[in-house]
Amino acid sequence: MLCVGGIGDRTPSCGSEDTPDPMADENVDWLEDTVGRSSVGRVSQRSGKEHVVDSPPPKRTKSMEYYVERISESMIQRTMNERNLISREEEEVTEMLHLVEQDGVPNGSELYFIATELFRSPARRASYRSITASENRIAWLRWTWDNVKRK
């Protein structure tokens, strides 16, 4: 073992406080065990696990139950939205039929039933609502029904 000191320092021939004496009994045994051995074919003394430092953790795949739950929630939400839409349409048709009655068309008459059929369409409900005079709305019901029947 070679010890190197600073400029002007003596190189100790024996061990110092920091460096063990290479010829001490225990060091001689170690030296005899390791001299002449090469690292070729030696088994590593490290643990068998290899650790990759920079790789991200593996992504976990979600379970089938997770996806079934998401689909189920989506279907429930869609059903609720459709029910709300249907409910709003029903309210709008009811409101329009009240307007037809206010225009002088009796409930249960042929013109009243024509209105219920025409009001299935959101565009026709909007058209009826946009007409300001009641007699023009009644004329519109008859005219639209006649034109629908021709097609």
Coordinates of C-alpha atoms in Angstrom, one line a residue:
M1 CA 0.0 0.0 0.0
L2 CA 1.4 3.4 -0.9
C3 CA 0.6 6.5 1.1
V4 CA 1.1 9.9 -0.6
G5 CA 1.5 13.0 1.5
G6 CA 1.8 16.7 0.8
I7 CA 4.9 18.6 -0.4
G8 CA 7.7 18.0 2.0
D9 CA 5.8 15.4 4.0
R10 CA 7.4 12.1 4.5
T11 CA 5.7 9.0 3.1
P12 CA 5.2 6.6 6.0
S13 CA 6.5 3.2 5.4
C14 CA 4.0 1.8 8.0
G15 CA 0.4 2.6 8.6
S16 CA -0.6 5.9 10.3
E17 CA -3.7 6.7 12.3
D18 CA -5.7 7.1 9.1
T19 CA -4.3 4.3 7.1
P20 CA -3.9 0.8 8.5
D21 CA -0.6 -0.9 8.5
P22 CA -0.6 -3.1 5.4
M23 CA 1.5 -5.7 7.2
A24 CA -0.8 -6.0 10.2
D25 CA -1.9 -9.6 10.7
E26 CA -5.5 -9.1 9.7
N27 CA -4.5 -7.0 6.7
V28 CA -2.0 -9.7 5.6
D29 CA -4.7 -12.3 5.7
W30 CA -7.0 -10.1 3.6
L31 CA -4.1 -9.3 1.2
E32 CA -3.3 -13.0 0.7
D33 CA -7.0 -13.7 0.0
T34 CA -7.4 -11.0 -2.6
V35 CA -4.0 -11.0 -4.3
G36 CA -4.0 -12.8 -7.7
R37 CA -7.8 -12.9 -7.9
S38 CA -9.4 -11.2 -10.9
S39 CA -12.9 -9.9 -11.1
V40 CA -13.6 -12.1 -14.2
G41 CA -16.2 -14.7 -13.4
R42 CA -16.8 -13.4 -9.9
V43 CA -20.3 -13.2 -8.6
S44 CA -21.4 -9.7 -7.6
Q45 CA -22.0 -9.2 -3.9
R46 CA -24.8 -6.7 -4.6
S47 CA -28.4 -7.7 -4.1
G48 CA -30.1 -9.4 -6.9
K49 CA -32.5 -6.6 -7.6
E50 CA -31.6 -4.0 -10.2
H51 CA -32.9 -0.5 -9.7
V52 CA -33.6 1.8 -12.6
V53 CA -33.4 5.3 -11.2
D54 CA -34.8 7.5 -14.0
S55 CA -37.7 5.3 -15.2
P56 CA -41.2 6.4 -14.3
P57 CA -43.3 4.0 -12.2
P58 CA -45.3 1.6 -14.3
K59 CA -48.9 2.7 -15.2
R60 CA -51.6 0.7 -13.5
T61 CA -54.4 -0.5 -15.7
K62 CA -57.8 0.2 -14.4
S63 CA -60.0 -2.7 -13.5
M64 CA -63.0 -3.8 -15.5
E65 CA -65.2 -2.8 -12.5
Y66 CA -63.9 0.8 -12.9
Y67 CA -64.9 1.0 -16.5
V68 CA -68.3 -0.7 -15.9
E69 CA -69.0 1.9 -13.1
R70 CA -68.1 4.8 -15.5
I71 CA -70.3 3.5 -18.2
S72 CA -73.1 3.0 -15.7
E73 CA -72.8 6.5 -14.4
S74 CA -72.8 7.8 -17.9
M75 CA -76.0 6.0 -18.8
I76 CA -77.7 7.2 -15.6
Q77 CA -76.7 10.8 -16.4
R78 CA -77.9 10.4 -20.0
T79 CA -81.2 9.0 -18.8
M80 CA -81.7 11.9 -16.4
N81 CA -80.9 14.4 -19.1
E82 CA -83.4 12.8 -21.4
R83 CA -86.1 12.8 -18.7
N84 CA -85.5 16.4 -18.0
L85 CA -85.8 17.2 -21.8
I86 CA -89.0 15.2 -22.0
S87 CA -90.4 16.9 -19.0
R88 CA -89.6 20.4 -20.4
E89 CA -91.2 19.4 -23.7
E90 CA -94.4 18.2 -21.9
E91 CA -94.6 21.4 -20.0
E92 CA -94.2 23.4 -23.2
V93 CA -96.9 21.5 -25.0
T94 CA -99.2 21.9 -22.0
E95 CA -98.5 25.6 -22.0
M96 CA -99.2 25.8 -25.8
L97 CA -102.5 24.0 -25.4
H98 CA -103.6 26.4 -22.7
L99 CA -102.8 29.2 -25.2
V100 CA -105.0 27.4 -27.8
E101 CA -107.8 27.3 -25.3
Q102 CA -107.3 31.0 -24.5
D103 CA -107.6 31.6 -28.3
G104 CA -111.2 30.2 -28.1
V105 CA -110.6 26.6 -29.2
P106 CA -112.6 24.3 -26.9
N107 CA -110.7 21.4 -25.3
G108 CA -111.8 18.1 -27.0
S109 CA -112.6 19.8 -30.4
E110 CA -111.1 18.6 -33.7
L111 CA -108.9 21.8 -33.8
Y112 CA -107.7 21.1 -30.3
F113 CA -106.6 17.6 -31.3
I114 CA -104.9 19.0 -34.4
A115 CA -102.9 21.4 -32.2
T116 CA -101.8 18.5 -30.0
E117 CA -100.5 16.7 -33.1
L118 CA -98.8 19.7 -34.5
F119 CA -97.2 20.7 -31.2
R120 CA -95.1 17.5 -31.2
S121 CA -92.6 19.5 -33.3
P122 CA -90.5 22.1 -31.4
A123 CA -90.4 24.2 -34.6
R124 CA -94.2 24.3 -34.9
R125 CA -94.5 25.2 -31.2
A126 CA -92.1 28.1 -31.7
S127 CA -94.0 29.2 -34.9
Y128 CA -97.3 29.2 -33.0
R129 CA -95.9 31.1 -30.1
S130 CA -94.4 33.8 -32.4
I131 CA -97.8 34.7 -33.9
T132 CA -99.3 37.5 -31.9
A133 CA -103.0 37.6 -32.8
S134 CA -105.2 34.8 -31.7
E135 CA -107.2 34.6 -34.9
N136 CA -104.0 34.3 -36.9
R137 CA -102.8 31.5 -34.6
I138 CA -106.1 29.6 -35.2
A139 CA -105.7 30.2 -39.0
W140 CA -102.1 28.9 -38.7
L141 CA -103.3 25.7 -37.1
R142 CA -105.7 25.0 -39.9
W143 CA -103.3 26.0 -42.7
T144 CA -100.4 23.9 -41.2
W145 CA -102.6 20.9 -40.7
D146 CA -103.8 21.0 -44.3
N147 CA -100.3 21.3 -45.6
V148 CA -99.1 18.4 -43.4
K149 CA -101.9 16.2 -44.6
R150 CA -100.9 16.8 -48.3
K151 CA -97.4 15.5 -47.9

